[in-house]
Protein backbone atom coordinates (compact mmCIF):
# COMPACT_ATOMS: atom_id res chain seq x y z
CA UNK A 1 0.00 0.00 0.00
CA UNK A 2 1.64 3.15 -1.13
CA UNK A 3 1.71 5.97 1.37
CA UNK A 4 1.60 9.47 -0.06
CA UNK A 5 2.32 12.18 2.45
CA UNK A 6 1.43 15.64 1.20
CA UNK A 7 2.70 17.15 4.40
CA UNK A 8 6.26 15.82 4.27
CA UNK A 9 6.07 15.47 0.47
CA UNK A 10 6.98 11.82 0.33
CA UNK A 11 5.84 8.83 -1.66
CA UNK A 12 6.49 5.51 0.07
CA UNK A 13 6.12 2.16 -1.66
CA UNK A 14 6.62 -1.44 -0.62
CA UNK A 15 8.33 -4.04 -2.78
CA UNK A 16 8.48 -7.71 -1.80
CA UNK A 17 11.01 -10.29 -3.06
CA UNK A 18 9.33 -13.69 -3.18
CA UNK A 19 10.62 -17.12 -4.17
CA UNK A 20 11.63 -20.56 -2.93
CA UNK A 21 14.09 -21.16 -0.10
CA UNK A 22 17.73 -20.36 -0.98
CA UNK A 23 16.88 -18.81 -4.37
CA UNK A 24 18.81 -15.65 -3.45
CA UNK A 25 16.26 -13.09 -2.18
CA UNK A 26 18.36 -11.99 0.77
CA UNK A 27 21.44 -11.90 -1.49
CA UNK A 28 19.63 -9.44 -3.81
CA UNK A 29 19.00 -7.07 -0.91
CA UNK A 30 22.54 -7.44 0.40
CA UNK A 31 23.95 -6.53 -3.00
CA UNK A 32 21.67 -3.50 -3.29
CA UNK A 33 22.64 -2.45 0.22
CA UNK A 34 26.37 -2.76 -0.48
CA UNK A 35 26.20 -0.79 -3.71
CA UNK A 36 23.97 2.06 -2.58
CA UNK A 37 25.32 5.39 -1.31
CA UNK A 38 24.98 5.82 2.44
CA UNK A 39 22.68 8.85 2.07
CA UNK A 40 20.24 6.89 -0.08
CA UNK A 41 19.76 3.94 2.24
CA UNK A 42 18.85 3.07 5.79
CA UNK A 43 19.99 0.13 7.84
CA UNK A 44 19.33 -3.35 6.46
CA UNK A 45 17.49 -5.46 8.98
CA UNK A 46 17.52 -9.25 8.72
CA UNK A 47 15.40 -11.35 11.01
CA UNK A 48 17.16 -14.65 10.35
CA UNK A 49 17.87 -18.03 11.89
CA UNK A 50 21.31 -18.93 13.17
CA UNK A 51 22.00 -20.54 9.81
CA UNK A 52 21.18 -17.29 7.99
CA UNK A 53 17.87 -18.43 6.61
CA UNK A 54 15.25 -15.68 6.65
CA UNK A 55 12.95 -16.24 9.62
CA UNK A 56 10.49 -13.38 9.24
CA UNK A 57 11.81 -10.80 6.77
CA UNK A 58 14.73 -8.71 5.55
CA UNK A 59 14.08 -4.99 5.29
CA UNK A 60 15.97 -2.35 3.34
CA UNK A 61 14.75 1.26 3.02
CA UNK A 62 15.94 3.12 -0.12
CA UNK A 63 15.47 6.66 -1.40
CA UNK A 64 15.43 6.92 -5.16
CA UNK A 65 15.29 10.67 -5.59
CA UNK A 66 12.53 13.17 -6.25
CA UNK A 67 9.58 13.34 -8.61
CA UNK A 68 7.87 16.71 -8.85
CA UNK A 69 9.16 17.70 -5.44
CA UNK A 70 8.13 14.44 -3.80
CA UNK A 71 10.82 12.22 -2.29
CA UNK A 72 10.33 8.64 -3.46
CA UNK A 73 11.15 5.98 -0.92
CA UNK A 74 11.03 2.26 -1.49
CA UNK A 75 10.85 -0.25 1.32
CA UNK A 76 12.26 -3.56 0.13
CA UNK A 77 11.27 -6.73 1.95
CA UNK A 78 12.10 -10.40 1.41
CA UNK A 79 9.92 -13.25 2.60
CA UNK A 80 11.22 -16.46 4.16
CA UNK A 81 11.22 -18.98 1.31
CA UNK A 82 11.07 -22.16 3.33
CA UNK A 83 7.69 -23.81 2.83
CA UNK A 84 6.68 -23.97 6.48
CA UNK A 85 6.94 -20.21 7.03
CA UNK A 86 3.77 -19.57 5.07
CA UNK A 87 2.01 -17.62 7.82
CA UNK A 88 4.88 -15.12 7.85
CA UNK A 89 4.87 -14.79 4.06
CA UNK A 90 1.21 -13.83 4.15
CA UNK A 91 1.94 -11.06 6.66
CA UNK A 92 4.81 -9.62 4.63
CA UNK A 93 2.61 -9.39 1.56
CA UNK A 94 0.17 -7.06 3.31
CA UNK A 95 0.22 -3.65 1.72
CA UNK A 96 2.56 -4.68 -1.10
CA UNK A 97 2.89 -2.41 -4.16
CA UNK A 98 5.25 -4.50 -6.27
CA UNK A 99 6.57 -8.07 -6.33
CA UNK A 100 9.81 -9.59 -7.60
CA UNK A 101 9.59 -13.33 -8.09
CA UNK A 102 13.12 -14.61 -7.68
CA UNK A 103 13.52 -18.04 -9.24
CA UNK A 104 16.37 -20.46 -8.62
CA UNK A 105 17.54 -21.48 -12.12
CA UNK A 106 18.99 -24.82 -11.05
CA UNK A 107 17.33 -27.83 -12.69
CA UNK A 108 16.60 -29.49 -9.36
CA UNK A 109 14.71 -26.41 -8.12
CA UNK A 110 12.11 -26.34 -10.89
CA UNK A 111 9.37 -27.80 -8.72
CA UNK A 112 10.25 -25.57 -5.79
CA UNK A 113 9.92 -22.54 -8.09
CA UNK A 114 6.53 -23.63 -9.39
CA UNK A 115 5.28 -24.34 -5.90
CA UNK A 116 6.47 -20.97 -4.64
CA UNK A 117 4.87 -19.13 -7.56
CA UNK A 118 1.53 -20.89 -6.89
CA UNK A 119 1.92 -19.96 -3.25
CA UNK A 120 2.53 -16.32 -4.20
CA UNK A 121 -0.62 -16.22 -6.31
CA UNK A 122 -2.71 -17.77 -3.54
CA UNK A 123 -1.34 -15.58 -0.78
CA UNK A 124 -1.83 -12.44 -2.86
CA UNK A 125 -5.39 -13.48 -3.62
CA UNK A 126 -6.01 -13.95 0.12
CA UNK A 127 -5.12 -10.27 0.57
CA UNK A 128 -7.33 -9.25 -2.31
CA UNK A 129 -4.57 -8.78 -4.88
CA UNK A 130 -4.28 -10.32 -8.31
CA UNK A 131 -0.79 -11.26 -9.51
CA UNK A 132 -1.82 -10.36 -13.05
CA UNK A 133 -2.75 -6.83 -12.00
CA UNK A 134 0.00 -5.65 -9.66
CA UNK A 135 3.49 -4.43 -10.52
CA UNK A 136 5.38 -7.67 -10.99
CA UNK A 137 8.69 -8.84 -12.50
CA UNK A 138 10.52 -12.17 -12.64
CA UNK A 139 14.21 -12.77 -11.98
CA UNK A 140 16.00 -15.98 -12.99
CA UNK A 141 18.80 -16.11 -10.47
CA UNK A 142 21.95 -18.23 -10.15
CA UNK A 143 22.66 -18.14 -13.91
CA UNK A 144 26.36 -18.71 -13.08
CA UNK A 145 25.81 -22.30 -11.99
CA UNK A 146 26.49 -25.21 -14.38
CA UNK A 147 23.22 -27.08 -13.84
CA UNK A 148 20.71 -24.41 -14.81
CA UNK A 149 17.51 -24.95 -16.82
CA UNK A 150 17.47 -23.32 -20.25
CA UNK A 151 15.77 -19.93 -20.28
CA UNK A 152 12.88 -20.84 -22.63
CA UNK A 153 11.86 -23.63 -20.28
CA UNK A 154 11.92 -21.36 -17.20
CA UNK A 155 9.99 -18.77 -19.14
CA UNK A 156 7.31 -21.21 -20.15
CA UNK A 157 6.84 -22.47 -16.61
CA UNK A 158 7.36 -19.32 -14.55
CA UNK A 159 6.45 -16.42 -16.78
CA UNK A 160 3.53 -17.42 -18.98
CA UNK A 161 2.09 -13.88 -18.89
CA UNK A 162 5.34 -12.41 -20.15
CA UNK A 163 6.06 -9.78 -17.49
CA UNK A 164 9.53 -8.10 -17.52
CA UNK A 165 12.15 -10.74 -16.73
CA UNK A 166 15.86 -10.66 -15.94
CA UNK A 167 18.66 -13.17 -15.72
CA UNK A 168 20.73 -12.64 -12.61
CA UNK A 169 23.66 -13.66 -10.50
CA UNK A 170 22.78 -12.03 -7.21
CA UNK A 171 26.12 -12.83 -5.60
CA UNK A 172 28.00 -10.72 -8.15
CA UNK A 173 25.13 -8.33 -8.82
CA UNK A 174 24.36 -9.20 -12.42
CA UNK A 175 20.74 -8.26 -13.11
CA UNK A 176 20.07 -7.12 -9.54
CA UNK A 177 19.58 -3.41 -10.22
CA UNK A 178 17.84 -4.07 -13.54
CA UNK A 179 15.27 -6.11 -11.63
CA UNK A 180 14.83 -3.47 -8.94
CA UNK A 181 14.50 -0.60 -11.39
CA UNK A 182 11.97 -2.49 -13.47
CA UNK A 183 9.70 -3.22 -10.54
CA UNK A 184 10.08 0.27 -9.06
CA UNK A 185 9.14 1.78 -12.39
CA UNK A 186 6.09 -0.44 -12.70
CA UNK A 187 5.01 0.55 -9.18
CA UNK A 188 5.19 4.26 -9.97
CA UNK A 189 3.48 3.79 -13.33
CA UNK A 190 0.71 1.86 -11.61
CA UNK A 191 0.35 4.61 -8.99
CA UNK A 192 0.08 7.19 -11.72
CA UNK A 193 -2.57 5.13 -13.48
CA UNK A 194 -4.62 4.08 -10.48
CA UNK A 195 -3.85 6.77 -7.91
CA UNK B 1 -5.11 -0.20 -6.55
CA UNK B 2 -7.04 2.85 -5.35
CA UNK B 3 -8.59 1.62 -2.10
CA UNK B 4 -5.15 0.37 -1.33
CA UNK B 5 -3.45 3.62 -0.69
CA UNK B 6 -2.69 5.67 2.36
CA UNK B 7 -2.63 9.43 1.99
CA UNK B 8 -1.66 12.02 4.56
CA UNK B 9 -2.56 15.71 4.34
CA UNK B 10 -1.01 18.67 6.09
CA UNK B 11 -4.02 19.28 8.32
CA UNK B 12 -4.34 15.74 9.65
CA UNK B 13 -0.57 15.41 9.97
CA UNK B 14 -0.60 18.43 12.29
CA UNK B 15 -3.50 17.07 14.32
CA UNK B 16 -1.75 13.74 14.76
CA UNK B 17 1.45 15.54 15.70
CA UNK B 18 -0.42 17.58 18.31
CA UNK B 19 -2.12 14.51 19.78
CA UNK B 20 1.26 12.78 20.09
CA UNK B 21 2.90 15.72 21.78
CA UNK B 22 0.03 15.92 24.22
CA UNK B 23 0.25 12.20 24.93
CA UNK B 24 3.98 12.40 25.40
CA UNK B 25 3.72 15.21 27.96
CA UNK B 26 0.67 13.82 29.75
CA UNK B 27 2.22 10.39 30.16
CA UNK B 28 5.69 11.70 30.94
CA UNK B 29 7.01 9.49 28.15
CA UNK B 30 10.39 9.62 26.42
CA UNK B 31 8.92 9.48 22.96
CA UNK B 32 5.74 8.77 21.04
CA UNK B 33 5.56 7.45 17.47
CA UNK B 34 2.68 6.92 15.09
CA UNK B 35 3.43 4.43 12.35
CA UNK B 36 1.36 3.26 9.45
CA UNK B 37 0.46 -0.46 9.69
CA UNK B 38 2.83 -1.20 6.83
CA UNK B 39 5.80 0.20 8.66
CA UNK B 40 6.07 3.81 7.50
CA UNK B 41 6.54 6.58 9.98
CA UNK B 42 3.73 9.12 10.28
CA UNK B 43 4.84 11.30 13.20
CA UNK B 44 7.33 11.29 16.05
CA UNK B 45 7.55 13.39 19.17
CA UNK B 46 9.80 13.62 22.21
CA UNK B 47 13.40 12.46 22.41
CA UNK B 48 13.84 10.75 19.07
CA UNK B 49 17.16 12.13 17.77
CA UNK B 50 19.10 9.02 18.79
CA UNK B 51 16.50 6.59 17.44
CA UNK B 52 16.62 4.83 14.07
CA UNK B 53 12.95 5.55 13.33
CA UNK B 54 12.89 3.86 9.91
CA UNK B 55 14.17 0.56 11.29
CA UNK B 56 11.99 0.77 14.38
CA UNK B 57 8.91 1.49 12.27
CA UNK B 58 9.37 -1.59 10.14
CA UNK B 59 10.01 -3.78 13.18
CA UNK B 60 7.04 -2.44 15.15
CA UNK B 61 4.86 -3.05 12.10
CA UNK B 62 6.26 -6.59 11.77
CA UNK B 63 5.63 -7.16 15.44
CA UNK B 64 2.03 -5.93 15.24
CA UNK B 65 1.44 -7.99 12.08
CA UNK B 66 2.79 -11.11 13.79
CA UNK B 67 0.73 -10.50 16.93
CA UNK B 68 -2.36 -9.93 14.80
CA UNK B 69 -1.66 -13.19 12.99
CA UNK B 70 -1.43 -14.99 16.33
CA UNK B 71 -4.71 -13.44 17.48
CA UNK B 72 -6.41 -14.68 14.34
CA UNK B 73 -5.15 -18.22 14.86
CA UNK B 74 -6.45 -18.08 18.43
CA UNK B 75 -9.79 -16.72 17.19
CA UNK B 76 -9.27 -13.46 19.07
CA UNK B 77 -10.35 -10.30 17.27
CA UNK B 78 -7.12 -8.61 18.19
CA UNK B 79 -4.92 -8.09 21.23
CA UNK B 80 -5.61 -4.60 22.42
CA UNK B 81 -2.07 -3.63 23.29
CA UNK B 82 1.42 -4.92 23.94
CA UNK B 83 3.91 -4.05 26.58
CA UNK B 84 7.64 -4.79 26.58
CA UNK B 85 9.52 -4.07 29.76
CA UNK B 86 13.20 -3.21 29.51
CA UNK B 87 15.73 -2.39 32.15
CA UNK B 88 15.75 1.30 31.21
CA UNK B 89 13.19 1.76 28.46
CA UNK B 90 9.77 0.16 28.21
CA UNK B 91 7.47 0.12 25.21
CA UNK B 92 3.70 0.23 24.89
CA UNK B 93 2.25 -0.60 21.47
CA UNK B 94 -1.35 -0.33 20.38
CA UNK B 95 -3.40 -0.18 17.21
CA UNK B 96 -5.46 2.92 16.41
CA UNK B 97 -8.43 3.00 14.06
CA UNK B 98 -7.30 -0.35 12.60
CA UNK B 99 -4.64 1.36 10.54
CA UNK B 100 -2.04 3.10 12.63
CA UNK B 101 0.32 1.90 15.32
CA UNK B 102 0.78 4.06 18.39
CA UNK B 103 4.08 3.48 20.21
CA UNK B 104 5.02 4.99 23.56
CA UNK B 105 8.58 4.69 24.86
CA UNK B 106 8.95 5.44 28.57
CA UNK B 107 11.22 4.96 31.57
CA UNK B 108 10.86 4.94 35.35
CA UNK B 109 9.62 8.52 35.33
CA UNK B 110 6.35 7.14 34.03
CA UNK B 111 4.43 3.92 34.62
CA UNK B 112 2.48 1.38 32.62
CA UNK B 113 -0.73 2.45 34.37
CA UNK B 114 -0.29 6.09 33.44
CA UNK B 115 0.73 5.26 29.87
CA UNK B 116 -2.30 3.00 29.40
CA UNK B 117 -4.62 5.67 30.71
CA UNK B 118 -3.22 8.41 28.47
CA UNK B 119 -3.01 6.13 25.44
CA UNK B 120 -6.73 5.44 25.72
CA UNK B 121 -7.45 9.18 25.59
CA UNK B 122 -5.04 9.80 22.72
CA UNK B 123 -6.41 6.84 20.79
CA UNK B 124 -9.87 8.37 20.86
CA UNK B 125 -8.57 11.64 19.44
CA UNK B 126 -6.45 9.87 16.83
CA UNK B 127 -9.33 7.67 15.74
CA UNK B 128 -11.34 10.77 14.88
CA UNK B 129 -8.46 12.14 12.80
CA UNK B 130 -7.95 8.88 10.92
CA UNK B 131 -11.66 8.60 10.21
CA UNK B 132 -11.61 12.07 8.69
CA UNK B 133 -8.57 11.10 6.68
CA UNK B 134 -10.28 8.00 5.30
CA UNK B 135 -13.29 10.10 4.32
CA UNK B 136 -11.04 12.59 2.55
CA UNK B 137 -9.18 9.80 0.76
CA UNK B 138 -12.42 8.24 -0.40
CA UNK B 139 -13.76 11.51 -1.68
CA UNK B 140 -10.93 11.55 -4.14
CA UNK B 141 -8.69 14.30 -2.84
CA UNK B 142 -5.62 12.33 -3.71
CA UNK B 143 -4.71 12.44 -7.35
CA UNK B 144 -3.05 15.86 -7.24
CA UNK B 145 0.55 14.69 -7.61
CA UNK B 146 0.02 11.69 -9.74
CA UNK B 147 -2.06 13.40 -12.33
CA UNK B 148 0.94 15.56 -13.15
CA UNK B 149 3.64 12.92 -13.20
CA UNK B 150 4.73 11.95 -16.69
CA UNK B 151 6.41 8.79 -17.91
CA UNK B 152 9.51 10.92 -18.43
CA UNK B 153 9.51 11.92 -14.75
CA UNK B 154 9.53 8.25 -13.84
CA UNK B 155 12.25 7.44 -16.37
CA UNK B 156 14.41 10.30 -15.13
CA UNK B 157 14.39 8.86 -11.63
CA UNK B 158 16.31 5.89 -12.96
CA UNK B 159 18.78 7.63 -15.23
CA UNK B 160 21.89 7.97 -13.18
N1 LIG C 1 26.15 -19.37 -7.27
C1 LIG C 1 25.23 -18.52 -6.84
N2 LIG C 1 24.86 -18.54 -5.56
C2 LIG C 1 23.92 -17.67 -5.14
C3 LIG C 1 23.33 -16.73 -6.02
N3 LIG C 1 22.44 -16.00 -5.33
C4 LIG C 1 22.47 -16.44 -4.04
N4 LIG C 1 23.36 -17.46 -3.94
C5 LIG C 1 23.69 -18.24 -2.72
O1 LIG C 1 22.54 -19.00 -2.35
C6 LIG C 1 22.47 -19.11 -0.93
C7 LIG C 1 21.12 -18.68 -0.43
O2 LIG C 1 20.93 -17.30 -0.68
P1 LIG C 1 19.91 -16.41 0.15
O3 LIG C 1 19.95 -15.06 -0.46
O4 LIG C 1 20.16 -16.52 1.60
O5 LIG C 1 18.55 -17.15 -0.18
P2 LIG C 1 17.07 -16.74 0.25
O6 LIG C 1 16.25 -16.77 -0.98
O7 LIG C 1 17.08 -15.48 1.02
O8 LIG C 1 16.66 -17.98 1.20
P3 LIG C 1 15.55 -18.02 2.40
O9 LIG C 1 15.87 -16.91 3.31
O10 LIG C 1 15.67 -19.34 3.02
O11 LIG C 1 14.22 -17.85 1.73
C8 LIG C 1 23.61 -18.26 -0.38
O12 LIG C 1 24.68 -19.12 -0.07
C9 LIG C 1 23.98 -17.35 -1.53
O13 LIG C 1 25.33 -16.95 -1.52
C10 LIG C 1 23.76 -16.73 -7.40
O14 LIG C 1 23.29 -15.96 -8.25
N5 LIG C 1 24.71 -17.65 -7.74
MG1 LIG D 1 16.47 -14.96 2.87
XYZ file of C-alpha atoms and ligand atoms in Angstrom:
388
model
C 0.000 0.000 0.000
C 1.641 3.153 -1.128
C 1.706 5.971 1.365
C 1.600 9.472 -0.063
C 2.322 12.179 2.454
C 1.432 15.644 1.197
C 2.700 17.155 4.403
C 6.261 15.820 4.273
C 6.070 15.474 0.470
C 6.979 11.816 0.334
C 5.844 8.827 -1.660
C 6.486 5.508 0.069
C 6.116 2.157 -1.664
C 6.616 -1.444 -0.616
C 8.333 -4.044 -2.781
C 8.482 -7.707 -1.797
C 11.008 -10.287 -3.058
C 9.331 -13.692 -3.179
C 10.624 -17.124 -4.174
C 11.633 -20.565 -2.930
C 14.090 -21.163 -0.100
C 17.731 -20.358 -0.977
C 16.881 -18.812 -4.366
C 18.813 -15.648 -3.446
C 16.259 -13.092 -2.184
C 18.362 -11.989 0.768
C 21.443 -11.896 -1.489
C 19.634 -9.441 -3.808
C 19.004 -7.065 -0.913
C 22.545 -7.438 0.398
C 23.954 -6.527 -2.998
C 21.673 -3.499 -3.287
C 22.639 -2.453 0.222
C 26.374 -2.764 -0.482
C 26.197 -0.792 -3.714
C 23.970 2.063 -2.577
C 25.324 5.392 -1.306
C 24.980 5.825 2.443
C 22.682 8.846 2.069
C 20.237 6.888 -0.078
C 19.763 3.942 2.243
C 18.852 3.068 5.790
C 19.989 0.126 7.836
C 19.326 -3.345 6.457
C 17.490 -5.465 8.975
C 17.521 -9.245 8.725
C 15.397 -11.351 11.015
C 17.156 -14.647 10.346
C 17.869 -18.027 11.893
C 21.312 -18.934 13.174
C 22.001 -20.542 9.808
C 21.182 -17.287 7.989
C 17.871 -18.428 6.607
C 15.254 -15.680 6.649
C 12.954 -16.244 9.619
C 10.494 -13.377 9.237
C 11.813 -10.804 6.772
C 14.729 -8.710 5.547
C 14.076 -4.994 5.288
C 15.969 -2.346 3.341
C 14.751 1.260 3.018
C 15.937 3.116 -0.121
C 15.472 6.657 -1.395
C 15.431 6.919 -5.162
C 15.286 10.669 -5.590
C 12.534 13.173 -6.250
C 9.582 13.338 -8.611
C 7.868 16.714 -8.851
C 9.162 17.698 -5.436
C 8.128 14.435 -3.800
C 10.820 12.218 -2.286
C 10.332 8.643 -3.458
C 11.152 5.977 -0.924
C 11.027 2.261 -1.486
C 10.852 -0.248 1.322
C 12.263 -3.563 0.129
C 11.268 -6.734 1.947
C 12.098 -10.398 1.413
C 9.918 -13.248 2.603
C 11.225 -16.463 4.159
C 11.217 -18.984 1.305
C 11.069 -22.160 3.327
C 7.687 -23.809 2.833
C 6.676 -23.972 6.484
C 6.940 -20.209 7.034
C 3.773 -19.574 5.068
C 2.009 -17.620 7.824
C 4.877 -15.117 7.849
C 4.868 -14.787 4.058
C 1.212 -13.829 4.152
C 1.940 -11.065 6.657
C 4.815 -9.615 4.634
C 2.605 -9.389 1.556
C 0.172 -7.059 3.315
C 0.223 -3.649 1.718
C 2.563 -4.684 -1.104
C 2.895 -2.415 -4.158
C 5.254 -4.502 -6.268
C 6.573 -8.068 -6.334
C 9.806 -9.592 -7.603
C 9.586 -13.330 -8.086
C 13.120 -14.606 -7.675
C 13.523 -18.037 -9.245
C 16.375 -20.458 -8.624
C 17.535 -21.481 -12.119
C 18.987 -24.818 -11.047
C 17.327 -27.829 -12.694
C 16.599 -29.491 -9.365
C 14.708 -26.413 -8.115
C 12.106 -26.336 -10.891
C 9.374 -27.796 -8.721
C 10.251 -25.567 -5.792
C 9.918 -22.541 -8.089
C 6.532 -23.626 -9.394
C 5.282 -24.341 -5.903
C 6.473 -20.968 -4.643
C 4.867 -19.134 -7.561
C 1.532 -20.888 -6.887
C 1.916 -19.956 -3.254
C 2.529 -16.317 -4.202
C -0.616 -16.222 -6.314
C -2.710 -17.775 -3.543
C -1.344 -15.585 -0.777
C -1.827 -12.443 -2.860
C -5.392 -13.476 -3.621
C -6.014 -13.947 0.115
C -5.121 -10.274 0.566
C -7.331 -9.246 -2.314
C -4.567 -8.779 -4.881
C -4.276 -10.319 -8.315
C -0.787 -11.259 -9.507
C -1.822 -10.358 -13.050
C -2.754 -6.828 -11.997
C -0.003 -5.652 -9.658
C 3.493 -4.428 -10.519
C 5.385 -7.666 -10.993
C 8.688 -8.840 -12.502
C 10.522 -12.167 -12.644
C 14.205 -12.769 -11.982
C 15.997 -15.977 -12.991
C 18.798 -16.113 -10.470
C 21.951 -18.229 -10.154
C 22.657 -18.145 -13.913
C 26.356 -18.709 -13.081
C 25.806 -22.299 -11.991
C 26.494 -25.211 -14.380
C 23.224 -27.077 -13.841
C 20.707 -24.414 -14.812
C 17.515 -24.949 -16.816
C 17.471 -23.315 -20.247
C 15.774 -19.931 -20.280
C 12.879 -20.841 -22.627
C 11.863 -23.626 -20.280
C 11.915 -21.359 -17.204
C 9.992 -18.770 -19.142
C 7.311 -21.208 -20.148
C 6.843 -22.472 -16.615
C 7.356 -19.325 -14.552
C 6.449 -16.418 -16.777
C 3.532 -17.424 -18.985
C 2.091 -13.884 -18.892
C 5.338 -12.407 -20.152
C 6.057 -9.777 -17.494
C 9.525 -8.103 -17.517
C 12.153 -10.737 -16.732
C 15.859 -10.660 -15.937
C 18.664 -13.173 -15.723
C 20.726 -12.640 -12.605
C 23.663 -13.663 -10.504
C 22.776 -12.026 -7.209
C 26.117 -12.835 -5.603
C 28.003 -10.722 -8.150
C 25.125 -8.325 -8.824
C 24.359 -9.195 -12.420
C 20.736 -8.262 -13.106
C 20.073 -7.122 -9.545
C 19.579 -3.408 -10.219
C 17.837 -4.075 -13.540
C 15.269 -6.111 -11.633
C 14.829 -3.468 -8.942
C 14.499 -0.603 -11.386
C 11.971 -2.493 -13.468
C 9.696 -3.223 -10.545
C 10.075 0.271 -9.057
C 9.145 1.781 -12.390
C 6.086 -0.436 -12.698
C 5.008 0.546 -9.182
C 5.190 4.263 -9.975
C 3.480 3.791 -13.327
C 0.707 1.855 -11.610
C 0.355 4.606 -8.986
C 0.076 7.191 -11.719
C -2.568 5.129 -13.476
C -4.616 4.084 -10.476
C -3.853 6.772 -7.906
C -5.107 -0.202 -6.549
C -7.038 2.848 -5.354
C -8.586 1.617 -2.105
C -5.154 0.368 -1.331
C -3.447 3.623 -0.685
C -2.688 5.669 2.364
C -2.625 9.428 1.991
C -1.658 12.017 4.563
C -2.555 15.705 4.339
C -1.014 18.672 6.087
C -4.015 19.282 8.319
C -4.336 15.740 9.655
C -0.573 15.411 9.971
C -0.602 18.427 12.292
C -3.500 17.070 14.321
C -1.747 13.736 14.762
C 1.452 15.537 15.703
C -0.419 17.583 18.313
C -2.116 14.510 19.776
C 1.261 12.776 20.087
C 2.905 15.717 21.776
C 0.029 15.921 24.218
C 0.253 12.199 24.926
C 3.985 12.397 25.401
C 3.721 15.212 27.958
C 0.665 13.821 29.749
C 2.216 10.390 30.158
C 5.687 11.696 30.940
C 7.012 9.486 28.152
C 10.390 9.618 26.423
C 8.921 9.482 22.962
C 5.741 8.767 21.042
C 5.557 7.449 17.473
C 2.681 6.924 15.093
C 3.430 4.429 12.355
C 1.358 3.258 9.452
C 0.462 -0.459 9.690
C 2.830 -1.202 6.830
C 5.804 0.196 8.656
C 6.066 3.808 7.505
C 6.543 6.581 9.977
C 3.729 9.115 10.283
C 4.840 11.301 13.195
C 7.330 11.291 16.047
C 7.546 13.390 19.174
C 9.801 13.615 22.210
C 13.402 12.461 22.411
C 13.841 10.755 19.071
C 17.163 12.128 17.772
C 19.103 9.019 18.794
C 16.502 6.592 17.442
C 16.615 4.833 14.067
C 12.952 5.551 13.330
C 12.892 3.864 9.908
C 14.172 0.562 11.291
C 11.987 0.773 14.377
C 8.906 1.493 12.271
C 9.371 -1.585 10.139
C 10.012 -3.781 13.183
C 7.039 -2.436 15.149
C 4.863 -3.055 12.102
C 6.265 -6.591 11.766
C 5.631 -7.159 15.442
C 2.028 -5.928 15.239
C 1.437 -7.995 12.082
C 2.788 -11.115 13.793
C 0.727 -10.498 16.925
C -2.363 -9.928 14.796
C -1.661 -13.194 12.987
C -1.430 -14.988 16.329
C -4.711 -13.436 17.481
C -6.415 -14.677 14.338
C -5.147 -18.216 14.858
C -6.452 -18.083 18.425
C -9.786 -16.715 17.190
C -9.275 -13.457 19.066
C -10.350 -10.303 17.265
C -7.118 -8.607 18.194
C -4.917 -8.092 21.228
C -5.611 -4.600 22.425
C -2.074 -3.634 23.286
C 1.417 -4.923 23.936
C 3.910 -4.054 26.576
C 7.635 -4.785 26.582
C 9.521 -4.071 29.759
C 13.197 -3.209 29.506
C 15.735 -2.391 32.154
C 15.750 1.296 31.208
C 13.192 1.758 28.462
C 9.774 0.162 28.214
C 7.468 0.124 25.211
C 3.704 0.231 24.894
C 2.252 -0.603 21.468
C -1.354 -0.329 20.380
C -3.397 -0.181 17.208
C -5.457 2.916 16.415
C -8.432 2.999 14.056
C -7.303 -0.346 12.604
C -4.641 1.357 10.540
C -2.037 3.102 12.632
C 0.323 1.896 15.321
C 0.783 4.058 18.392
C 4.078 3.476 20.210
C 5.022 4.989 23.563
C 8.585 4.690 24.864
C 8.946 5.438 28.570
C 11.221 4.959 31.569
C 10.857 4.942 35.350
C 9.623 8.517 35.333
C 6.349 7.136 34.026
C 4.435 3.915 34.619
C 2.478 1.384 32.618
C -0.731 2.448 34.368
C -0.285 6.091 33.440
C 0.726 5.256 29.873
C -2.305 3.000 29.399
C -4.622 5.673 30.707
C -3.216 8.409 28.470
C -3.005 6.131 25.443
C -6.726 5.439 25.719
C -7.451 9.179 25.588
C -5.036 9.796 22.721
C -6.411 6.835 20.790
C -9.875 8.371 20.861
C -8.574 11.635 19.445
C -6.453 9.867 16.826
C -9.333 7.669 15.741
C -11.344 10.771 14.878
C -8.465 12.144 12.800
C -7.952 8.880 10.921
C -11.659 8.600 10.214
C -11.614 12.072 8.695
C -8.573 11.098 6.682
C -10.278 7.999 5.301
C -13.294 10.098 4.324
C -11.042 12.587 2.554
C -9.177 9.799 0.763
C -12.423 8.238 -0.401
C -13.765 11.506 -1.680
C -10.933 11.547 -4.141
C -8.687 14.298 -2.839
C -5.620 12.330 -3.710
C -4.708 12.435 -7.349
C -3.046 15.856 -7.238
C 0.553 14.686 -7.613
C 0.017 11.691 -9.744
C -2.064 13.402 -12.330
C 0.938 15.564 -13.146
C 3.640 12.918 -13.202
C 4.733 11.953 -16.694
C 6.406 8.793 -17.907
C 9.512 10.915 -18.428
C 9.508 11.921 -14.746
C 9.531 8.254 -13.837
C 12.255 7.441 -16.375
C 14.409 10.301 -15.125
C 14.392 8.861 -11.634
C 16.310 5.891 -12.957
C 18.784 7.627 -15.230
C 21.890 7.971 -13.176
N 26.145 -19.371 -7.271
C 25.231 -18.517 -6.841
N 24.864 -18.543 -5.555
C 23.921 -17.666 -5.140
C 23.333 -16.725 -6.020
N 22.443 -16.002 -5.328
C 22.475 -16.441 -4.044
N 23.360 -17.462 -3.935
C 23.688 -18.238 -2.719
O 22.545 -18.997 -2.346
C 22.468 -19.111 -0.925
C 21.118 -18.679 -0.433
O 20.930 -17.301 -0.683
P 19.911 -16.411 0.149
O 19.946 -15.060 -0.462
O 20.159 -16.519 1.602
O 18.546 -17.149 -0.185
P 17.067 -16.743 0.253
O 16.253 -16.766 -0.978
O 17.083 -15.480 1.023
O 16.657 -17.980 1.195
P 15.548 -18.015 2.396
O 15.873 -16.905 3.310
O 15.670 -19.343 3.016
O 14.223 -17.850 1.729
C 23.610 -18.264 -0.384
O 24.677 -19.119 -0.072
C 23.978 -17.349 -1.529
O 25.329 -16.945 -1.518
C 23.758 -16.733 -7.402
O 23.293 -15.958 -8.248
N 24.710 -17.646 -7.744
Mg 16.472 -14.960 2.869
